[in-house]
Short mmCIF file of C-alpha atoms in Angstrom, two decimals:
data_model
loop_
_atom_site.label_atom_id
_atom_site.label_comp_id
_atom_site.label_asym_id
_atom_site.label_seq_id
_atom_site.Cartn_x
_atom_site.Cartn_y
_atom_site.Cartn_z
CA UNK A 1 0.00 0.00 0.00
CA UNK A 2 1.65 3.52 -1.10
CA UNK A 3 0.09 5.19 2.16
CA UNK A 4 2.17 3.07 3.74
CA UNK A 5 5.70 3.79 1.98
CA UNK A 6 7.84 6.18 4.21
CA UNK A 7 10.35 8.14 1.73
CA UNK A 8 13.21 10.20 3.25
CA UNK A 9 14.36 13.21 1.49
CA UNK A 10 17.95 13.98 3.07
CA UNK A 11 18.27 17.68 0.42
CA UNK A 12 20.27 20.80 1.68
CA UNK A 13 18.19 22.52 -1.59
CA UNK A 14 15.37 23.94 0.44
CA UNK A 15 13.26 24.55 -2.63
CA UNK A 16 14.59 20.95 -4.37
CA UNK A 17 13.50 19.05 -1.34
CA UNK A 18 9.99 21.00 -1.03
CA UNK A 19 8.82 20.19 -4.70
CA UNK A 20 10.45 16.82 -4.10
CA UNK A 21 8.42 16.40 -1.19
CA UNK A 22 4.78 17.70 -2.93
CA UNK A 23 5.32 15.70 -5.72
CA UNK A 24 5.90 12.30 -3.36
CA UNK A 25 2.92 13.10 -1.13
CA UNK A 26 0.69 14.05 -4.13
CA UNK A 27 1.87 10.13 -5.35
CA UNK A 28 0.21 8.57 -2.02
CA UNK A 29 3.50 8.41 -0.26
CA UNK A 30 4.63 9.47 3.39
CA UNK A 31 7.32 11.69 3.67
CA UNK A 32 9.70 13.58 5.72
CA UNK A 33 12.56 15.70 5.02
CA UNK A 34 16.33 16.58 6.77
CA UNK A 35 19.28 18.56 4.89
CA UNK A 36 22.05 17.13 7.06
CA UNK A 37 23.98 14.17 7.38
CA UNK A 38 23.70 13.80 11.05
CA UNK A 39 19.78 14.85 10.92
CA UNK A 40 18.68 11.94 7.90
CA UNK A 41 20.94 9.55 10.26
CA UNK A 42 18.61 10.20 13.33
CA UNK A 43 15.68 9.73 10.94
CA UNK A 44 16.84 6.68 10.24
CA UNK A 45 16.57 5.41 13.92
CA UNK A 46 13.58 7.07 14.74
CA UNK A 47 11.20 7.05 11.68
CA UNK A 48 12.77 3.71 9.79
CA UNK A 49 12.08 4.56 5.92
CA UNK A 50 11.06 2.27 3.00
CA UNK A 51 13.45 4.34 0.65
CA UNK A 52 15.97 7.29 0.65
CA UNK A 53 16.20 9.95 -1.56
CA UNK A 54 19.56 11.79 -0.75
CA UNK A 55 21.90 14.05 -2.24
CA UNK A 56 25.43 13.24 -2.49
CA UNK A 57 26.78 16.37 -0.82
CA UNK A 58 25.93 17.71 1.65
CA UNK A 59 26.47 20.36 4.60
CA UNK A 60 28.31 18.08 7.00
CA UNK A 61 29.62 15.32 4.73
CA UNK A 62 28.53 13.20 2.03
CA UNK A 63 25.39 11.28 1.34
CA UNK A 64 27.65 8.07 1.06
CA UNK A 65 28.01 8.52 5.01
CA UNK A 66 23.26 8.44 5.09
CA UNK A 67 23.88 5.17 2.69
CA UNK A 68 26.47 3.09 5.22
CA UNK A 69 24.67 3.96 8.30
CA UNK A 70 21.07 2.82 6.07
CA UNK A 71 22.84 -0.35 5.23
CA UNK A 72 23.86 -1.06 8.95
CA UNK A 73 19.47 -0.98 9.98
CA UNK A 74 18.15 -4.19 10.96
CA UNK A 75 15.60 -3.92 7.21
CA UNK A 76 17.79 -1.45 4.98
CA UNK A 77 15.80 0.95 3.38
CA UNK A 78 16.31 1.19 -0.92
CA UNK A 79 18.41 4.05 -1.55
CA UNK A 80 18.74 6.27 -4.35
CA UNK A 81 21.44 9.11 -4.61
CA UNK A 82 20.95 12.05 -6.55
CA UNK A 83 23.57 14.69 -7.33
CA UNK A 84 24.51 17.97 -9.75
CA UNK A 85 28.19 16.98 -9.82
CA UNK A 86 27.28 13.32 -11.74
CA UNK A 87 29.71 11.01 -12.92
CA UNK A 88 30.60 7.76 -14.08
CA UNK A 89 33.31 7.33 -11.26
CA UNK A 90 31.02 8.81 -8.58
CA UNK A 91 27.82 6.75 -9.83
CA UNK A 92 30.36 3.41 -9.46
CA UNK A 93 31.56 4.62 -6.20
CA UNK A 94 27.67 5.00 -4.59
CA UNK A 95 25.98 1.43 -6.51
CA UNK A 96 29.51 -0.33 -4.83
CA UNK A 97 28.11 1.08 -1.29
CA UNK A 98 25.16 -0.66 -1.87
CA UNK A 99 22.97 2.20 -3.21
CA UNK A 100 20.16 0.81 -5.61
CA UNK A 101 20.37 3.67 -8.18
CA UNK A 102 21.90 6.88 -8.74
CA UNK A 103 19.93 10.11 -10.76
CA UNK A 104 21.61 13.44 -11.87
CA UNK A 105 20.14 16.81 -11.24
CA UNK A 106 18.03 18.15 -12.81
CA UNK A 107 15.83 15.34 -12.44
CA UNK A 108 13.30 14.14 -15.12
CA UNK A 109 10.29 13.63 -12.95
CA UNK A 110 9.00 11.22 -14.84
CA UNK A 111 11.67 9.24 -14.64
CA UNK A 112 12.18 9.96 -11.02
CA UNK A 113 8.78 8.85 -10.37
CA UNK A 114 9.03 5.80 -12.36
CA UNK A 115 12.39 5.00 -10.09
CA UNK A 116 10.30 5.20 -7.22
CA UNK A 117 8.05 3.21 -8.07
CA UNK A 118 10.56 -0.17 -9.13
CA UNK A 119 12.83 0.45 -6.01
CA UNK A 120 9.87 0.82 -3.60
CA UNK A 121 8.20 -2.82 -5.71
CA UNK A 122 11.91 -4.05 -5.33
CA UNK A 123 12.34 -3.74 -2.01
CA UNK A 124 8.94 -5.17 -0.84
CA UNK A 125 10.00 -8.58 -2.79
CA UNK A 126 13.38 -8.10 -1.29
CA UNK A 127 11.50 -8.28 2.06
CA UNK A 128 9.36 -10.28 1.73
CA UNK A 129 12.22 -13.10 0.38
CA UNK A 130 13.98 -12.34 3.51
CA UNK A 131 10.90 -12.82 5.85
CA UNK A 132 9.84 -16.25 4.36
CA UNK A 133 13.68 -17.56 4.44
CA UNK A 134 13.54 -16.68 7.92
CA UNK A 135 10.30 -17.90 8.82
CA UNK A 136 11.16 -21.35 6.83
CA UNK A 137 14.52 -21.21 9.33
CA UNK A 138 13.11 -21.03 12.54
CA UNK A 139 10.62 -22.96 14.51
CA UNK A 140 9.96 -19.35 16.52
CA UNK A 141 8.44 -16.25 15.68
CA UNK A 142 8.82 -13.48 18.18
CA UNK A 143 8.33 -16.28 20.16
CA UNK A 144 5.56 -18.02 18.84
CA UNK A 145 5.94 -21.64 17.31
CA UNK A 146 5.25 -23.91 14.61
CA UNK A 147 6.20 -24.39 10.92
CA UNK A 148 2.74 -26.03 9.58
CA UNK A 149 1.13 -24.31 6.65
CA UNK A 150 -1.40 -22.56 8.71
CA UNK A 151 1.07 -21.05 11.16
CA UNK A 152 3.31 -20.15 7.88
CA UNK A 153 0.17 -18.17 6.74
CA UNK A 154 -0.31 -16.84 9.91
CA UNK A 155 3.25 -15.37 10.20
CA UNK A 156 2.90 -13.90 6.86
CA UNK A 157 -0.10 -12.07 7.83
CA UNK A 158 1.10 -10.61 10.82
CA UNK A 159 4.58 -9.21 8.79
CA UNK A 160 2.15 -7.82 6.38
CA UNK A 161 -0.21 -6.01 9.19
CA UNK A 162 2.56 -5.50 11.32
CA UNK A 163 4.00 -2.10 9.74
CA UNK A 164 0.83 -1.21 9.12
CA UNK A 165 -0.88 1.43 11.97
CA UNK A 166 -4.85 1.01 11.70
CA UNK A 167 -6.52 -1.43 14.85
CA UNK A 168 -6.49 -5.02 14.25
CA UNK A 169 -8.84 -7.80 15.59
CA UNK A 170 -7.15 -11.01 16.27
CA UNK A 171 -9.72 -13.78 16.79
CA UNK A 172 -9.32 -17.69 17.47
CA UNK A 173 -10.51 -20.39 20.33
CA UNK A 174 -9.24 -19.81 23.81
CA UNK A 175 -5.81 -21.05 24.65
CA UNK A 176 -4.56 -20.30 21.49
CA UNK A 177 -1.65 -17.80 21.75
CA UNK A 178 -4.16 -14.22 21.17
CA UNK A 179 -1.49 -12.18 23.20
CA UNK A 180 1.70 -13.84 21.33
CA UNK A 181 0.36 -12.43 18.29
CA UNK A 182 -0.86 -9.06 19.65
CA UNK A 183 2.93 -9.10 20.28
CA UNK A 184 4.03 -10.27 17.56
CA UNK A 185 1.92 -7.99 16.08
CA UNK A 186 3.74 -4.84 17.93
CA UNK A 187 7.31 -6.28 17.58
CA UNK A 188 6.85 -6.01 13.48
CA UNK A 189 5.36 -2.16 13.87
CA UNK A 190 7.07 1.02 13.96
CA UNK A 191 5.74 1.36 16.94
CA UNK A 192 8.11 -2.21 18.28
CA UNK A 193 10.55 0.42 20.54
CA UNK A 194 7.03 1.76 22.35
CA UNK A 195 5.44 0.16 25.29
CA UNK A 196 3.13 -2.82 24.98
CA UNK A 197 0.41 -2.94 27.31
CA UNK A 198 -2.43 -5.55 27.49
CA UNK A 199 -5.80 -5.59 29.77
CA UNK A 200 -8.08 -8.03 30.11
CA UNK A 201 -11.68 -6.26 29.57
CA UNK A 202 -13.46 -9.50 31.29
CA UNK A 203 -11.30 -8.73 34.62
CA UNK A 204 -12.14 -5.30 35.05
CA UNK A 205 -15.66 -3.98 36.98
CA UNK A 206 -17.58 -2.06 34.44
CA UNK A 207 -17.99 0.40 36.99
CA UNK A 208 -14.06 1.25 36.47
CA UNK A 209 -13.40 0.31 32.76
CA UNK A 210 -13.89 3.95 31.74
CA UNK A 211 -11.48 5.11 34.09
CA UNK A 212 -9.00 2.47 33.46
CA UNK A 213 -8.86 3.03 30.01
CA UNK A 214 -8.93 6.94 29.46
CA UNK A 215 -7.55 7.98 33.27
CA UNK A 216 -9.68 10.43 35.31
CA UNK A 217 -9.13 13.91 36.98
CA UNK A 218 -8.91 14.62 40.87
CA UNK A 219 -12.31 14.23 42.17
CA UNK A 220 -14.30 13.05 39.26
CA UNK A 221 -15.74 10.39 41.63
CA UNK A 222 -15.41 9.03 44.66
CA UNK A 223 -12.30 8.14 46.19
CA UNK A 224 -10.18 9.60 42.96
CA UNK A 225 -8.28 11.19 44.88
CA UNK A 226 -5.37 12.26 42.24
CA UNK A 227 -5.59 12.18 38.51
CA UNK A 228 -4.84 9.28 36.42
CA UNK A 229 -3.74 8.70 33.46
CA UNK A 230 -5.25 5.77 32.18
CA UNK A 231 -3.91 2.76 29.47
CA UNK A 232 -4.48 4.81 26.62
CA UNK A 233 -1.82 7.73 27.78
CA UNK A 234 -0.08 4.64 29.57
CA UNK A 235 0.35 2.44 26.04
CA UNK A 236 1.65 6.17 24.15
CA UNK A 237 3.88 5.43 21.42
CA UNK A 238 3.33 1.61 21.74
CA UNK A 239 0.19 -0.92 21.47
CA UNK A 240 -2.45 -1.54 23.23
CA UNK A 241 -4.11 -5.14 23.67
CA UNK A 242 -7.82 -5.08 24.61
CA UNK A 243 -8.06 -8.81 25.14
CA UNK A 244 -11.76 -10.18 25.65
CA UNK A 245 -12.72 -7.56 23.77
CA UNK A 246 -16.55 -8.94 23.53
CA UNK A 247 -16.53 -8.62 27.22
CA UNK A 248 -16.72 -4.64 27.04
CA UNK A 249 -19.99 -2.97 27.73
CA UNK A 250 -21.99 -1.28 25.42
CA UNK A 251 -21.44 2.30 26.60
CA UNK A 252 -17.82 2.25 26.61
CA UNK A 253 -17.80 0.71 23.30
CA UNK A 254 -19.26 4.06 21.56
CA UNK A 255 -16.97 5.54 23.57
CA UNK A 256 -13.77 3.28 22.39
CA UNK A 257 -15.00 3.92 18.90
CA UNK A 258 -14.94 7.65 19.31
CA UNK A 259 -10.93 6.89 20.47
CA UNK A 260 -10.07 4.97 17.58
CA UNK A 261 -12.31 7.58 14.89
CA UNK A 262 -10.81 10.97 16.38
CA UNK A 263 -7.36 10.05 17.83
CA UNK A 264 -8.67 11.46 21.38
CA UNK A 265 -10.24 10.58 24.66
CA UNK A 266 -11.73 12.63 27.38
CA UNK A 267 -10.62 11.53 31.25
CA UNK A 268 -13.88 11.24 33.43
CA UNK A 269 -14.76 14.70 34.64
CA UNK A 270 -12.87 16.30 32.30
CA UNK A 271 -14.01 19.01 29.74
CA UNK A 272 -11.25 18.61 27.32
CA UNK A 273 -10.35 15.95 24.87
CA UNK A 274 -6.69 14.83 24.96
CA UNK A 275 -5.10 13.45 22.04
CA UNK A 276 -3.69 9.82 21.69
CA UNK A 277 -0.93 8.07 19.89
CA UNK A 278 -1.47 4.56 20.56
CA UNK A 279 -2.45 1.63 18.25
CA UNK A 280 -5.07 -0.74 19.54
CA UNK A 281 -4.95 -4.50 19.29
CA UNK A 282 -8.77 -6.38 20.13
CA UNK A 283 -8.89 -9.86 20.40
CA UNK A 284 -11.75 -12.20 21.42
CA UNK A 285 -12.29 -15.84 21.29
CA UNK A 286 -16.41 -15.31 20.84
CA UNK A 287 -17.91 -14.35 17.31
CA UNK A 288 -18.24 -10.87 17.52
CA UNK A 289 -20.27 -10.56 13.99
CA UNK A 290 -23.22 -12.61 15.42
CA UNK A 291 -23.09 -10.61 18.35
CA UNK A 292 -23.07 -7.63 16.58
CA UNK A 293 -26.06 -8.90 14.30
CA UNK A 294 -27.70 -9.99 17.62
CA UNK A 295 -27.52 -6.62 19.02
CA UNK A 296 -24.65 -7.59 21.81
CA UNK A 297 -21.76 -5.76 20.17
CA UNK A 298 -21.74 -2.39 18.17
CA UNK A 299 -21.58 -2.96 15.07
CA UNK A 300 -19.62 -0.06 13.81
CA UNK A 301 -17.16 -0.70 16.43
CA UNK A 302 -17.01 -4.26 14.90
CA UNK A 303 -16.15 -2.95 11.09
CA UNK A 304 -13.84 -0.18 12.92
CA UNK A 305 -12.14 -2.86 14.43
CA UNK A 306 -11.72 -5.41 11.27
CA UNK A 307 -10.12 -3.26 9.29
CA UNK A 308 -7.79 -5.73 9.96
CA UNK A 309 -8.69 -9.57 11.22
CA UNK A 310 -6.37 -12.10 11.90
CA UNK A 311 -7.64 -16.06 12.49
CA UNK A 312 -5.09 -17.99 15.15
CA UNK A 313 -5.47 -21.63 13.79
CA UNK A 314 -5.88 -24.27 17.00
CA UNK A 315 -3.45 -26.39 17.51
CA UNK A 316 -6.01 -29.42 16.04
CA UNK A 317 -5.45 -27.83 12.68
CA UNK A 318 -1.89 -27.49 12.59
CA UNK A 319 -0.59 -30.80 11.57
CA UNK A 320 2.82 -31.96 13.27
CA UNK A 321 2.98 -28.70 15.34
CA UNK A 322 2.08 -30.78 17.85
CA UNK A 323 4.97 -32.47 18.15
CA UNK A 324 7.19 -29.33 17.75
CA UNK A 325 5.89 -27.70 20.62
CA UNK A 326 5.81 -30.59 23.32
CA UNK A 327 9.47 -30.58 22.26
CA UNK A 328 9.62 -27.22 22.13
CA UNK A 329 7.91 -26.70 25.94
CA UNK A 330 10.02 -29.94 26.74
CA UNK A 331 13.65 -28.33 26.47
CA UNK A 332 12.17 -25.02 27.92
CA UNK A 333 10.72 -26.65 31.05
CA UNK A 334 13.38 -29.29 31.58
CA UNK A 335 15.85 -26.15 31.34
CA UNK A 336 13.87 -24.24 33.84
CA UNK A 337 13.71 -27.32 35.84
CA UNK A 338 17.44 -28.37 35.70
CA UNK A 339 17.06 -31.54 34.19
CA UNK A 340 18.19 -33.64 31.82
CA UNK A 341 14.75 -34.31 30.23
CA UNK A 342 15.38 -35.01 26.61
CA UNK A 343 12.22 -36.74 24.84
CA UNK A 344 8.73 -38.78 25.23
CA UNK A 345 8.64 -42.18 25.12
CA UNK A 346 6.01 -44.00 22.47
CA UNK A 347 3.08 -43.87 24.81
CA UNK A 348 3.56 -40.33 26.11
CA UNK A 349 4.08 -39.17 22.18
CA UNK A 350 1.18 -41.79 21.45
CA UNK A 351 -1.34 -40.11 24.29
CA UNK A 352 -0.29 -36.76 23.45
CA UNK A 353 -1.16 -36.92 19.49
CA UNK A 354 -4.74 -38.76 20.76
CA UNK A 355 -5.86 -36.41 22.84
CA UNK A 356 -7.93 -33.61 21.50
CA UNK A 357 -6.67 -30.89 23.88
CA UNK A 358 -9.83 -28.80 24.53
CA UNK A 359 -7.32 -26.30 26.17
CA UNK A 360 -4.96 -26.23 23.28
CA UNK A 361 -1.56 -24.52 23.19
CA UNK A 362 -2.34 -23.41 27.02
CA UNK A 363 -3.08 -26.70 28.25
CA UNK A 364 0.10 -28.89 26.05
CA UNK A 365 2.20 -26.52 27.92
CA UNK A 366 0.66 -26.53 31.40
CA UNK A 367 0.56 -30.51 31.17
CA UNK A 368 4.18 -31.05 29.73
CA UNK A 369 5.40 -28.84 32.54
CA UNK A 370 3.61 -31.22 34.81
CA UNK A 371 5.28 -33.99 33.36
CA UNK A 372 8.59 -32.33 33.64
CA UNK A 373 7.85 -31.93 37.46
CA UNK A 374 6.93 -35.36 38.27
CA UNK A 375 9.74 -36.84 35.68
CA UNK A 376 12.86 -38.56 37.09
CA UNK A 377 14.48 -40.30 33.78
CA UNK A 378 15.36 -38.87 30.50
CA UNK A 379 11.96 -39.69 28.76
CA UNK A 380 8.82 -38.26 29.78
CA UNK A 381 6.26 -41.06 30.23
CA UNK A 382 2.48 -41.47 30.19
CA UNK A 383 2.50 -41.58 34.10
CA UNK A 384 3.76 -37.94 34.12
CA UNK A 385 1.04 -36.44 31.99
CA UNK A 386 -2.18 -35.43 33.51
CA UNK A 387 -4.41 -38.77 33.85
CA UNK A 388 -7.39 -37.34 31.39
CA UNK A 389 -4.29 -37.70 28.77
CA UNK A 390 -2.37 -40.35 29.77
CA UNK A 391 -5.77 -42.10 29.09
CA UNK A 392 -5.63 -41.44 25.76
CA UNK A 393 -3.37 -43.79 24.72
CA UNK A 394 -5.35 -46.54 24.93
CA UNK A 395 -8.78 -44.59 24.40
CA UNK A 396 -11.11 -45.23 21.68
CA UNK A 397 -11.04 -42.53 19.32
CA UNK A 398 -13.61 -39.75 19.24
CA UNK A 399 -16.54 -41.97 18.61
CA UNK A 400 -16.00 -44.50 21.18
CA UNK A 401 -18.71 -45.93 22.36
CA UNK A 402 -19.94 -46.93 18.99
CA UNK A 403 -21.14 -51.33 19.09
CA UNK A 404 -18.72 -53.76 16.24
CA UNK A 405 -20.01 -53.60 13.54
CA UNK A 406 -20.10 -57.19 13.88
CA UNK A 407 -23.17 -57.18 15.90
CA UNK A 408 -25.27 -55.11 13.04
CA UNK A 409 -28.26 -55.88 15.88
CA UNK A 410 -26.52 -53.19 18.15
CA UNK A 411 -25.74 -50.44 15.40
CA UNK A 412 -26.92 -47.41 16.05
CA UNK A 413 -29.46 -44.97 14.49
CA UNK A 414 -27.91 -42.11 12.43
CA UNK A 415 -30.05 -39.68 15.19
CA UNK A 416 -27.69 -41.24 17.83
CA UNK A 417 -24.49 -40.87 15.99
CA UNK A 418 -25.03 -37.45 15.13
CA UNK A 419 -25.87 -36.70 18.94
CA UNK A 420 -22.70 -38.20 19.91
CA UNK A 421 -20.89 -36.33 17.39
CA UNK A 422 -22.23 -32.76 18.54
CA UNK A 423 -21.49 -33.56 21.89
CA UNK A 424 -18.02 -34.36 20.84
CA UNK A 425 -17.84 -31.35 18.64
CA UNK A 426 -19.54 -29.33 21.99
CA UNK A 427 -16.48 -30.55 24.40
CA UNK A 428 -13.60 -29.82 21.76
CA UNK A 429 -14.43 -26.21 21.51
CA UNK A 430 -14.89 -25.78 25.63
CA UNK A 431 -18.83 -25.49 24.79
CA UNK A 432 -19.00 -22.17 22.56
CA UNK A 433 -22.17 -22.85 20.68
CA UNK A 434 -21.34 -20.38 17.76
CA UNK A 435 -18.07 -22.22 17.32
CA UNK A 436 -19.43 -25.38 17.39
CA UNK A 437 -22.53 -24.51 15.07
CA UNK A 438 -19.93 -23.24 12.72
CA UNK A 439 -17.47 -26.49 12.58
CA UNK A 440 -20.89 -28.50 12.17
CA UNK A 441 -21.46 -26.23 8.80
CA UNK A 442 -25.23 -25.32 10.65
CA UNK A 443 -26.57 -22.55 12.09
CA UNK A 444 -26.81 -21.76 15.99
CA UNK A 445 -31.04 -21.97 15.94
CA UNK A 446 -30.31 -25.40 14.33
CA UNK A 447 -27.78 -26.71 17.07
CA UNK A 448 -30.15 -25.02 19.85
CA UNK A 449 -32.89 -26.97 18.48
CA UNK A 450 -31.13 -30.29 18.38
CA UNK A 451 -29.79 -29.65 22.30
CA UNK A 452 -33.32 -29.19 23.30
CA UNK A 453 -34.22 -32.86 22.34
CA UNK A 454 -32.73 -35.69 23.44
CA UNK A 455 -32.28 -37.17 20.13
CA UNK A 456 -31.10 -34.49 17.12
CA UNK A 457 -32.53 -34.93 13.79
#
């Protein structure tokens, strides 16, 4: 997206660097301008560019001096040098530093713009190479893991929202790693050297949400005694996580909106609106578009807030993840631990794989630390897991219960099957109807009406 392309003019031509910077903007791009060696260097740090535009001399030294230090940043910015004093030997000297191109003055606009263009295209792809080598590298990401396809797709999403500065809904089951995203989330923004702070809306008394979230003056109610700031002012420069977002009443939600719209909030009992800087990360486990369509959840808070969305798969749908995180929480809790702990034996890997894990990522990690605990070999073991999944190794599978086939006298009606199966479906996804009525491919009023009878259609 052009809108979000920073371009850094570093231009001791006052009037060069003005039209430059009118005719960038005017292109959809974001722009900011220094005339000094030392100035486009501290740009560099504090507003991290897509590309450079910078002469090659300069008040205090040379633009060659902008290109090393842009070639030292963590994701170097394109660079193109442009200069009245052009030459062959000078044009060598700056592509050898690593610049991607090199103009003379006066410039041909439309050959500047056209520049633009192909080194800001160029360096997305060059990006975006490096991102999925690294991803493809690493079992972590900002300290989330897994390599299945899902996961790969949800990495990708998050580099592409990331740099990005509008809110962002992040939905998926309980247990599923919400807040490692929300940070992952932050850690890819501009905003990554800004504070991250997360609240829980379903912990906090309605009573004090307002107040928690946009601070209060001295004596706007009883027993605020001083001012406070609140999260927003708290989370300045950074993120902030609204986790359980569905959990936030209706009131504040207008007023949330209002937050997000104007890029202000008023403290309780004060006249004034202050302004923010903050970008806000919701997550929820519960379907907020039904609730919205049911009248539990604003809707234009809902499209405010999905501007962008991003699904975390459970760990049911993410292949042999499975095994890379019980290794994965293995080596971290054995290490914690002190002890030698190096694998599972066949039953513990066997249990684990068979178990459907209603309490997904959370409850792998909470139960392999438990089996580090109670461990005393080098092999984790089915009597170290939590009995519900040391069970499962010998379980029947998911429709246990079921007669042999053998015995056609004992089979089952279809009505029965089905009521097994929802029940199933019920327990995998801790209960949430809406959840459940979607994996079913039905609609809620059709799973309500099959719970209400004892045997579903």
């Amino acid at each position: 997206m052009t809108s979000d392309v920073r371009i850094l003019i570093v231009e001791d031509d006052r009037a060069l660097a003005e039209f430059l910077d009118e005719e960038l903007r005017a292109s959809g791009y974001v722009t900011r301008s220094e005339n000094t060696v030392a100035g486009a260097i501290a740009s560099l740090h504090s507003w991290p560019p897509t590309l450079v535009v910078s002469d090659l001399r300069l008040p205090d030294g040379e633009g060659l001096a902008v290109l090393a230090a842009a070639r030292s940043e963590t994701t170097p910015p394109a660079f193109l040098i442009i200069t009245a004093f052009g030459s062959i030997a000078q044009a060598v000297t700056a592509l050898k530093a690593g610049a991607d191109e090199f103009l003379t003055k006066p410039l041909d606009m439309e050959h500047f713009a056209l520049t633009i263009e192909r080194l800001v295209e160029s360096h997305r792809l060059k990006t975006e190479v490096k991102r999925f080598r690294t991803l493809i590298a690493s079992d972590d990401f900002h300290g989330i893991s897994g390599r299945s396809r899902p996961m790969l797709r949800l990495y990708d999403q998050i580099c592409q929202i990331g740099p990005a500065d509008g809110p962002v809904l992040v939905l998926g089951e309980s247990g599923t790693g919400k807040e490692l995203v929300a940070r992952a989330l932050h850690a890819e923004s501009a905003r990554a050297a800004g504070p991250f702070v997360a609240i829980n809306c379903a912990g906090i008394p309605a009573e004090l949400m307002e107040s928690e979230f946009f601070g209060h003056v001295a004596g706007a109610f009883t027993g605020a005694r001083q001012a406070r700031a609140g999260l927003f002012a708290e989370a300045a420069g950074g993120t902030l996580l609204l986790d359980e977002i569905g959990e936030m009443p209706l009131a504040l939600q207008a007023k949330l909106l209002r937050a997000l719209q104007e890029g202000t909030v008023r403290p309780v009992g004060s006249d004034t609106e202050k302004p923010i800087d903050v970008r806000v990360v919701a997550a929820t486990h519960q379907d907020l578009h039904a609730q919205a369509l049911d009248g539990e959840f604003r809707p234009d808070l809902f499209y405010r807030l999905e501007t962008f969305s991003i699904y975390v798969p459970p760990l049911r749908d993410r292949g042999s993840d499975l095994d890379l995180l019980a290794q994965t929480f293995l080596r971290e809790f054995g290490r914690r631990a002190g002890r030698g702990i190096q694998e599972f034996d066949d039953a513990a890997r066997a249990a684990l794989k068979r178990y459907p894990l209603p309490g997904k990522v959370r409850e792998l990690s909470n139960a392999i630390e438990r089996a580090v605990t109670f461990c005393d070999g080098p092999a984790v073991g089915c009597e170290h897991l939590p009995a519900r999944i040391a069970q499962a190794a010998s379980a029947a599978p998911p429709y246990a219960g079921l007669p042999n086939p053998a015995h056609i006298d004992q089979l089952p009606s279809l009505a029965e099957v089905q009521r097994r199966y929802v029940t199933h479906v019920l327990a995998t996804v801790d209960g949430n109807k809406r959840r459940a009525a979607e994996l079913l491919g039905i609609n809620r009023r059709t799973l309500y009406r099959w719970l209400e009878r004892d045997d579903p259609d």
